[in-house]
Short mmCIF file of N, CA and C in Angstrom, two decimals:
data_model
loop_
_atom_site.label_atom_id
_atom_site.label_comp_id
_atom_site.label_asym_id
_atom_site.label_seq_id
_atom_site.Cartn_x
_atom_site.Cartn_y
_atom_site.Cartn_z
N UNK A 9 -17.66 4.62 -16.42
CA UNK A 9 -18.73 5.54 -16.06
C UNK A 9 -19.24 5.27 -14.66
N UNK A 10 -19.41 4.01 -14.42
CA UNK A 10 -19.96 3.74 -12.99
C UNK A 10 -19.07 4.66 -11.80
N UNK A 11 -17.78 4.32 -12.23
CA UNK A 11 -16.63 5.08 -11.15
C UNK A 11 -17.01 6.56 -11.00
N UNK A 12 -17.31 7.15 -11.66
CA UNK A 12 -17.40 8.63 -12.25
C UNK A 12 -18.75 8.85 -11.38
N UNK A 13 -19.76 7.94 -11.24
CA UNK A 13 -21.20 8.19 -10.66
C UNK A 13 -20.68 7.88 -9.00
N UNK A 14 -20.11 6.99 -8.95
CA UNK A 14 -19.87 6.47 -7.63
C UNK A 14 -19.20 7.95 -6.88
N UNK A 15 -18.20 8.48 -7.72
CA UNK A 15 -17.30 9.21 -7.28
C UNK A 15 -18.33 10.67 -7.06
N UNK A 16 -19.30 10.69 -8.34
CA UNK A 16 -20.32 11.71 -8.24
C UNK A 16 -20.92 11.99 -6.94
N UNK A 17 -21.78 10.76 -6.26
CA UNK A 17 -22.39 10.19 -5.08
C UNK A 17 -21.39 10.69 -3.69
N UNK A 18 -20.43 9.96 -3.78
CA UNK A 18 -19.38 10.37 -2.70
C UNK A 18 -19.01 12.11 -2.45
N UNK A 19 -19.15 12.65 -3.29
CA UNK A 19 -18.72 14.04 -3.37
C UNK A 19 -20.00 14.70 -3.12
N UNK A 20 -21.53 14.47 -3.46
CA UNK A 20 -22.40 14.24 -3.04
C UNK A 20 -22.57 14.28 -1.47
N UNK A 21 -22.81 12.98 -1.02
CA UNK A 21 -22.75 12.65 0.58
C UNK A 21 -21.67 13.55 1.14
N UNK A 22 -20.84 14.13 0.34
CA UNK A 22 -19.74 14.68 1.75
C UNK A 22 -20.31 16.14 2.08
N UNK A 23 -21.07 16.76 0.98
CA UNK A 23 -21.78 17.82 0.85
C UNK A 23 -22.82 17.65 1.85
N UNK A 24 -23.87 16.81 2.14
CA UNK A 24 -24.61 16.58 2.55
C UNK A 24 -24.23 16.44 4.43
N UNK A 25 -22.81 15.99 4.36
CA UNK A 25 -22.32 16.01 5.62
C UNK A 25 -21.71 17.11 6.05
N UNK A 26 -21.10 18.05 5.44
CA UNK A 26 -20.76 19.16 5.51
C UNK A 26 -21.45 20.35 6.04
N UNK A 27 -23.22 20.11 5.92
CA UNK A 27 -24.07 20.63 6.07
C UNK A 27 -24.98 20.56 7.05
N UNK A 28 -24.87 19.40 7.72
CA UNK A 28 -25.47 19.13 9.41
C UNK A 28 -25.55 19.69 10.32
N UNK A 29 -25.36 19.53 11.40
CA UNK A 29 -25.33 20.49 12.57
C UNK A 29 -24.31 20.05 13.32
N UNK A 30 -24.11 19.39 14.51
CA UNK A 30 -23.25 18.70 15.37
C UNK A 30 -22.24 18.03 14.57
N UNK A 31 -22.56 17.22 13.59
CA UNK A 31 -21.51 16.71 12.62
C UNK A 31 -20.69 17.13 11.96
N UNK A 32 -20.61 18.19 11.82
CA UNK A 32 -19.72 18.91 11.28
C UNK A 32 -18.67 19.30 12.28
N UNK A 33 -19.09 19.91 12.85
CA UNK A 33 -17.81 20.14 14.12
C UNK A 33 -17.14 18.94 14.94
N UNK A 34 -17.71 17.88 15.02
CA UNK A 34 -17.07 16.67 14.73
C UNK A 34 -15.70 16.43 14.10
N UNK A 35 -16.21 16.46 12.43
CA UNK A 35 -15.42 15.98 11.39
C UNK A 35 -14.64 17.30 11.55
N UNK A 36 -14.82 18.73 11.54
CA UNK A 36 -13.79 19.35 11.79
C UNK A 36 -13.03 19.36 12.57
N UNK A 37 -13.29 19.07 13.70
CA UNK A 37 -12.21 18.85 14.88
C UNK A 37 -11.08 17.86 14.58
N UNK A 38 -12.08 16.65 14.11
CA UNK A 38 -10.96 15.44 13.15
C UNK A 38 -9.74 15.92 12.43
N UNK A 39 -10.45 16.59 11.63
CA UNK A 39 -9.91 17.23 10.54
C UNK A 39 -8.26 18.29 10.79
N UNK A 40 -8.79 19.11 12.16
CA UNK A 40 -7.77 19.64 11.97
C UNK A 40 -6.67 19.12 13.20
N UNK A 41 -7.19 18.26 14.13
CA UNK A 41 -6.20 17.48 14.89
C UNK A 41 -5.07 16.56 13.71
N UNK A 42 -5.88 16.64 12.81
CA UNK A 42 -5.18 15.43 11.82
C UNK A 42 -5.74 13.67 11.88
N UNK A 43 -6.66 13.72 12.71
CA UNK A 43 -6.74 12.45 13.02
C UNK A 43 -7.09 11.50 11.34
N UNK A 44 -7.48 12.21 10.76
CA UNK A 44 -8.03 11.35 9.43
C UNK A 44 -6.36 11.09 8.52
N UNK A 45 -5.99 12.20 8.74
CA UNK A 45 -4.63 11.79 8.30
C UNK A 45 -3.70 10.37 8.85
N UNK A 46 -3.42 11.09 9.98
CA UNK A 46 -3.18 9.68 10.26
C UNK A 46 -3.48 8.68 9.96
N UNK A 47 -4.99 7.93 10.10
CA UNK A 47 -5.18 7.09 9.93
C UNK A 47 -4.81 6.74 8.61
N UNK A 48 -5.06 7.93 7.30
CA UNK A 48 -4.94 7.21 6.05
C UNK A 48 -3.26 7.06 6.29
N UNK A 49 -2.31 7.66 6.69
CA UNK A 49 -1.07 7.28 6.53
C UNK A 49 -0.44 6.22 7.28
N UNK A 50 -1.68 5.25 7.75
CA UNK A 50 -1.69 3.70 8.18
C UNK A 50 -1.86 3.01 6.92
N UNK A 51 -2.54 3.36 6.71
CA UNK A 51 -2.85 2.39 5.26
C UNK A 51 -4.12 2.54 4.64
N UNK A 52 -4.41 2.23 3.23
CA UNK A 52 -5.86 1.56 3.07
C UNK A 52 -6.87 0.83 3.62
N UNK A 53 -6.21 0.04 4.61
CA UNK A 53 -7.30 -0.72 5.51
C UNK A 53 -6.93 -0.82 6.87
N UNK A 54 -6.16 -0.26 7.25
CA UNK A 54 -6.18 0.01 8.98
C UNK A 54 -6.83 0.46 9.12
N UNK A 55 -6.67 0.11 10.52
CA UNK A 55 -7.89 -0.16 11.46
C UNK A 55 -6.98 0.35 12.62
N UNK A 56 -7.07 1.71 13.12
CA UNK A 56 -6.74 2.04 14.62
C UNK A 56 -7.56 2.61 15.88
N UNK A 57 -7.11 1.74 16.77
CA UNK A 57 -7.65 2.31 18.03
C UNK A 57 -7.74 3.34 18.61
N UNK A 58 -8.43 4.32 19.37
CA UNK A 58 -8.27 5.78 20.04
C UNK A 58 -6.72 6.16 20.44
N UNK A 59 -5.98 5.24 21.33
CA UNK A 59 -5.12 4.73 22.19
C UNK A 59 -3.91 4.96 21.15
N UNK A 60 -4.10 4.28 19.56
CA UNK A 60 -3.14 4.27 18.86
C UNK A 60 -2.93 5.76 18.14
N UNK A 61 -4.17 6.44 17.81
CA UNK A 61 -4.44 7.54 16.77
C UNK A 61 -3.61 8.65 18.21
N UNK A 62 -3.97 8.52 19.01
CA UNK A 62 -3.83 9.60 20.29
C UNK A 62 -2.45 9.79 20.46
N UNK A 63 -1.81 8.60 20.06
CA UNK A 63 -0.41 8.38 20.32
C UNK A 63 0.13 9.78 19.19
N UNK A 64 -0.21 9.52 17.99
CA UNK A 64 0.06 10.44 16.99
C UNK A 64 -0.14 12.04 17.23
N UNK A 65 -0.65 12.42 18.42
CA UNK A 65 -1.10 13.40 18.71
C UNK A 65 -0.34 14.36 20.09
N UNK A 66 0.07 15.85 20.04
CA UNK A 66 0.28 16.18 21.00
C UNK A 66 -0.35 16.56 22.14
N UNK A 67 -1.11 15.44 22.73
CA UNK A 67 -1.75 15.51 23.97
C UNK A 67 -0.70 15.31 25.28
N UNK A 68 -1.41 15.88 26.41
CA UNK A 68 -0.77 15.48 27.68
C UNK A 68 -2.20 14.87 28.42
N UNK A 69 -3.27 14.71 27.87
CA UNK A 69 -4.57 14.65 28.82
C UNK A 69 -4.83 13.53 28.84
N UNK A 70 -4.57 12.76 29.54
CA UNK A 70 -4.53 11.18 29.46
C UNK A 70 -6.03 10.90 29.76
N UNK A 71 -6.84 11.91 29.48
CA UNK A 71 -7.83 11.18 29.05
C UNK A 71 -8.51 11.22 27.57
N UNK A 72 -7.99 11.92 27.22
CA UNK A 72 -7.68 12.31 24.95
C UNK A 72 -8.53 10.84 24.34
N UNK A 73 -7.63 9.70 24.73
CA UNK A 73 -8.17 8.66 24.05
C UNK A 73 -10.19 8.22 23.87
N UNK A 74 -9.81 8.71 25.49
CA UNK A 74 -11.69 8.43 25.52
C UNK A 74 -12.47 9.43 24.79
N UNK A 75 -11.84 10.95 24.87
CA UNK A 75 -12.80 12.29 24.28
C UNK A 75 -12.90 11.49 23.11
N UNK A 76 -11.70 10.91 22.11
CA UNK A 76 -11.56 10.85 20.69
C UNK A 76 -12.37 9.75 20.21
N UNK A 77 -12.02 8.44 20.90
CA UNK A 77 -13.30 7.57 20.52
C UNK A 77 -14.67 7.99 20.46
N UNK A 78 -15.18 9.07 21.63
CA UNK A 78 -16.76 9.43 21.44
C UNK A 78 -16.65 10.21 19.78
N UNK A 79 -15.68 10.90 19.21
CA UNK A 79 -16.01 11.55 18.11
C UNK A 79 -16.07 10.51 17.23
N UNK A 80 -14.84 9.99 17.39
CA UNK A 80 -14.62 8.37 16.13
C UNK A 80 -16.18 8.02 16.26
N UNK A 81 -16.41 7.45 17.10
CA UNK A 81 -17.60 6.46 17.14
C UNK A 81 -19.03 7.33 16.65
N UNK A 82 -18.81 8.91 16.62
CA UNK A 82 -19.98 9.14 16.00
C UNK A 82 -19.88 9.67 14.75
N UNK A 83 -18.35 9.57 14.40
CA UNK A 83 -18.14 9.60 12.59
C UNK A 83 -18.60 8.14 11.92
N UNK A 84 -18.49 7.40 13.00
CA UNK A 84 -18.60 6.25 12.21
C UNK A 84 -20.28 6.17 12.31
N UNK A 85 -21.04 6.26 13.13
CA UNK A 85 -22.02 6.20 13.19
C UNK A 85 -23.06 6.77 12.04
N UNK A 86 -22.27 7.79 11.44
CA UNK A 86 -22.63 8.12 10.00
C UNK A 86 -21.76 7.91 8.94
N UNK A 87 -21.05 6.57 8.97
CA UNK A 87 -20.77 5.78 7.95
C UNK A 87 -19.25 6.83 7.42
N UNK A 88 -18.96 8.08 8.10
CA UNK A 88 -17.80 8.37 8.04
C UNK A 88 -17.07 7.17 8.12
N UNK A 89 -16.58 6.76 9.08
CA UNK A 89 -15.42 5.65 9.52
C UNK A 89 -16.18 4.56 9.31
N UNK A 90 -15.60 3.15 9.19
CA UNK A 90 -15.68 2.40 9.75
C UNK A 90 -15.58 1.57 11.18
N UNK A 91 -16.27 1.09 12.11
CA UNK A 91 -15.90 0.41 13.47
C UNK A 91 -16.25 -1.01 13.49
N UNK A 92 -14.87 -1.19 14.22
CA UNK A 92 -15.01 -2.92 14.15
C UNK A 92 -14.65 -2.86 15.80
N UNK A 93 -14.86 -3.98 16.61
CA UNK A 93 -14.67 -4.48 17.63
C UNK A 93 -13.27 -5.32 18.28
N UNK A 94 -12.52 -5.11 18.89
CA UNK A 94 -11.29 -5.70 18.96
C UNK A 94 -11.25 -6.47 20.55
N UNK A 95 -11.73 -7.63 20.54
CA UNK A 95 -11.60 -8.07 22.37
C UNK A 95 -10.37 -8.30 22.52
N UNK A 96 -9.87 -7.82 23.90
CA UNK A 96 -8.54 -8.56 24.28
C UNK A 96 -8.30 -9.94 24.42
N UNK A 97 -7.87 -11.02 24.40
CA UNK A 97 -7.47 -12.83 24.46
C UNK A 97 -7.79 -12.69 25.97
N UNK A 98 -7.86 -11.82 27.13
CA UNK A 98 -8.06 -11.77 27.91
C UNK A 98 -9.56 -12.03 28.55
N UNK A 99 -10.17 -11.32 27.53
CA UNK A 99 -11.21 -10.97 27.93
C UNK A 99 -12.33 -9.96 28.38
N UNK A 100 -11.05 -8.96 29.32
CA UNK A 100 -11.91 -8.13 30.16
C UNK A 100 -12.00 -7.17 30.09
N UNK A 101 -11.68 -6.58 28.08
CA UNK A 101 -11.77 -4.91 27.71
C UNK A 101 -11.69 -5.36 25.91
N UNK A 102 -12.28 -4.28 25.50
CA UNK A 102 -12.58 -4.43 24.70
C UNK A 102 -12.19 -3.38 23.93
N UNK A 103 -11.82 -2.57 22.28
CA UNK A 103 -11.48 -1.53 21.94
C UNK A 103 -12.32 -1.58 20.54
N UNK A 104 -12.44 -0.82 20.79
CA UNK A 104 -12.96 -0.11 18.61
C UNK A 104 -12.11 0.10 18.12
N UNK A 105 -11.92 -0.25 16.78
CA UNK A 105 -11.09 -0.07 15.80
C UNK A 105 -11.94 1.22 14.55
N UNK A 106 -11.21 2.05 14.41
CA UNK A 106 -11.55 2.60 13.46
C UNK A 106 -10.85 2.29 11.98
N UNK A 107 -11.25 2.66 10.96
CA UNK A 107 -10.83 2.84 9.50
C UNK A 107 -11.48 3.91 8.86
N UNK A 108 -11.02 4.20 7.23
CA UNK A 108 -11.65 5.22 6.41
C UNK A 108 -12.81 4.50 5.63
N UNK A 109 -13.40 4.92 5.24
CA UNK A 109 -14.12 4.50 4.20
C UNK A 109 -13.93 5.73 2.56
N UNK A 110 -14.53 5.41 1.31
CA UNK A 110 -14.22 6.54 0.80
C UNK A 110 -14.69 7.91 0.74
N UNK A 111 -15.64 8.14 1.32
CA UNK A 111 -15.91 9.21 1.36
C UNK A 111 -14.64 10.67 1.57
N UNK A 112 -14.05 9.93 2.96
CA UNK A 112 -13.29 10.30 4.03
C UNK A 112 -11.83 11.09 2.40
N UNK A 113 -11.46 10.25 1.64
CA UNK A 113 -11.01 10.74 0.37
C UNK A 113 -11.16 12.61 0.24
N UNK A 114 -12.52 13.04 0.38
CA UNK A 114 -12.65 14.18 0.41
C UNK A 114 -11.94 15.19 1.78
N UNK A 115 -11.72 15.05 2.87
CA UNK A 115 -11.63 15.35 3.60
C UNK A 115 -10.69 15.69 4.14
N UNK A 116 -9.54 14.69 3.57
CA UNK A 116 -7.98 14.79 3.73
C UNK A 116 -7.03 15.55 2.46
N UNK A 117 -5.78 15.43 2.89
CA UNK A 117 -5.52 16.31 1.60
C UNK A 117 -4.71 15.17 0.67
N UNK A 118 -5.17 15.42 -0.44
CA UNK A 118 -4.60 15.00 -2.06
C UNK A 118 -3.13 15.00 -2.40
N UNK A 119 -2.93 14.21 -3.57
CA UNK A 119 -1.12 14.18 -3.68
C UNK A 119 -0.82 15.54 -3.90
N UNK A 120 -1.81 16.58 -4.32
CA UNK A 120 -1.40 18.04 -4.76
C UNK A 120 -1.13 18.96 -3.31
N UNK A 121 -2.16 18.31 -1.81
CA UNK A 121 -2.16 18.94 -1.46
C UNK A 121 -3.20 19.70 -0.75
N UNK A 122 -4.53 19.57 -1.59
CA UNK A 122 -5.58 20.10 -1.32
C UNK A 122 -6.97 18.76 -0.77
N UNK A 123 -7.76 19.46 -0.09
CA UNK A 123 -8.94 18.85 0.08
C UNK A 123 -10.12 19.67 0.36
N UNK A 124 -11.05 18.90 0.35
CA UNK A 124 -12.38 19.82 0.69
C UNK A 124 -12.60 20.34 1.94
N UNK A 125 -11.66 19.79 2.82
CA UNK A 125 -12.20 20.33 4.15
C UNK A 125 -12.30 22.04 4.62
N UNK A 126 -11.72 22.89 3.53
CA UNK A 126 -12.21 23.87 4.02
C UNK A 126 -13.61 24.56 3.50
N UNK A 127 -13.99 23.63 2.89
CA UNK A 127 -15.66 23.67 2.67
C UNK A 127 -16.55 23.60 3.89
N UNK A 128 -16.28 23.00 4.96
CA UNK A 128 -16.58 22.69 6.07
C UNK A 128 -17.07 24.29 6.65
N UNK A 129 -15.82 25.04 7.18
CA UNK A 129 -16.29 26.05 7.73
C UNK A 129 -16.98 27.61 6.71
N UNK A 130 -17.03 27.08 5.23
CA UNK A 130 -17.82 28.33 4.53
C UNK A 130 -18.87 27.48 4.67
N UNK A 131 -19.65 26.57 4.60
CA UNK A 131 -20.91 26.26 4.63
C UNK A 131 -21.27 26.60 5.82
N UNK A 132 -20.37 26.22 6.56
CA UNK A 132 -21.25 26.23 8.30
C UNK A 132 -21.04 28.42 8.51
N UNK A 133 -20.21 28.81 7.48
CA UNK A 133 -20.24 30.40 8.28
C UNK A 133 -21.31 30.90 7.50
N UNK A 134 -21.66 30.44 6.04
CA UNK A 134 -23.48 30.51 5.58
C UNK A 134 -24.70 30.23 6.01
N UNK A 135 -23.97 29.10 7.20
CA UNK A 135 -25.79 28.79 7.55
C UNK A 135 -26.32 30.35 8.82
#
């Protein structure tokens, strides 16, 4: 039962995020670059950099990596992602690491196929 509440909660909060203002177009942009994909098709607990996710992506704008971290970093900032800190042995640069957390579950698509993300743009074409 706890799983079932937890899972309640999560489906919950994604509603609640779905429904914001700026955040949403965020997570949609994520969403349909694929970036959340990717990451989950790193793994359960990777952790990738702008630099790495960008790679996955058909950009030519070599500056992509930086646009994408400002979004990463403000998915994570609402507990979308996770961010961890990565210093170089060097010293003299530093990178964010992103990950999923579960929420993010909703957002991507399922072994069937489907996900919530096109909840995204009927809420936002209601408001």
């Amino acid at each position: 039962m706890a799983e079932q509440d937890q899972d309640n909660h999560l489906l919950q909060y994604a509603m609640e995020l779905a429904s914001a203002s700026a955040l949403p177009m965020v997570l949609r942009s994520t969403i349909e670059l694929g970036v959340l994909e990717i990451v989950a098709k790193a793994g359960p607990t990777a952790l990738l950099s702008s630099f790495q996710i960008v790679s996955h992506l058909p950009s030519t704008n070599p500056h992509a990596h930086n646009m994408l971290d400002r979004m990463l970093s403000q998915l994570a900032s609402h507990s979308i992602l996770t961010c961890s800190v990565d210093t170089h042995p060097d010293g003299y640069w530093i990178q964010r690491l992103y990950g999923l957390v579960p929420v993010v579950k909703y957002f991507i698509r399922n072994e069937d196929g489907a996900s919530s993300a096109p909840l995204l743009d009927a809420i936002r074409a209601s408001l």
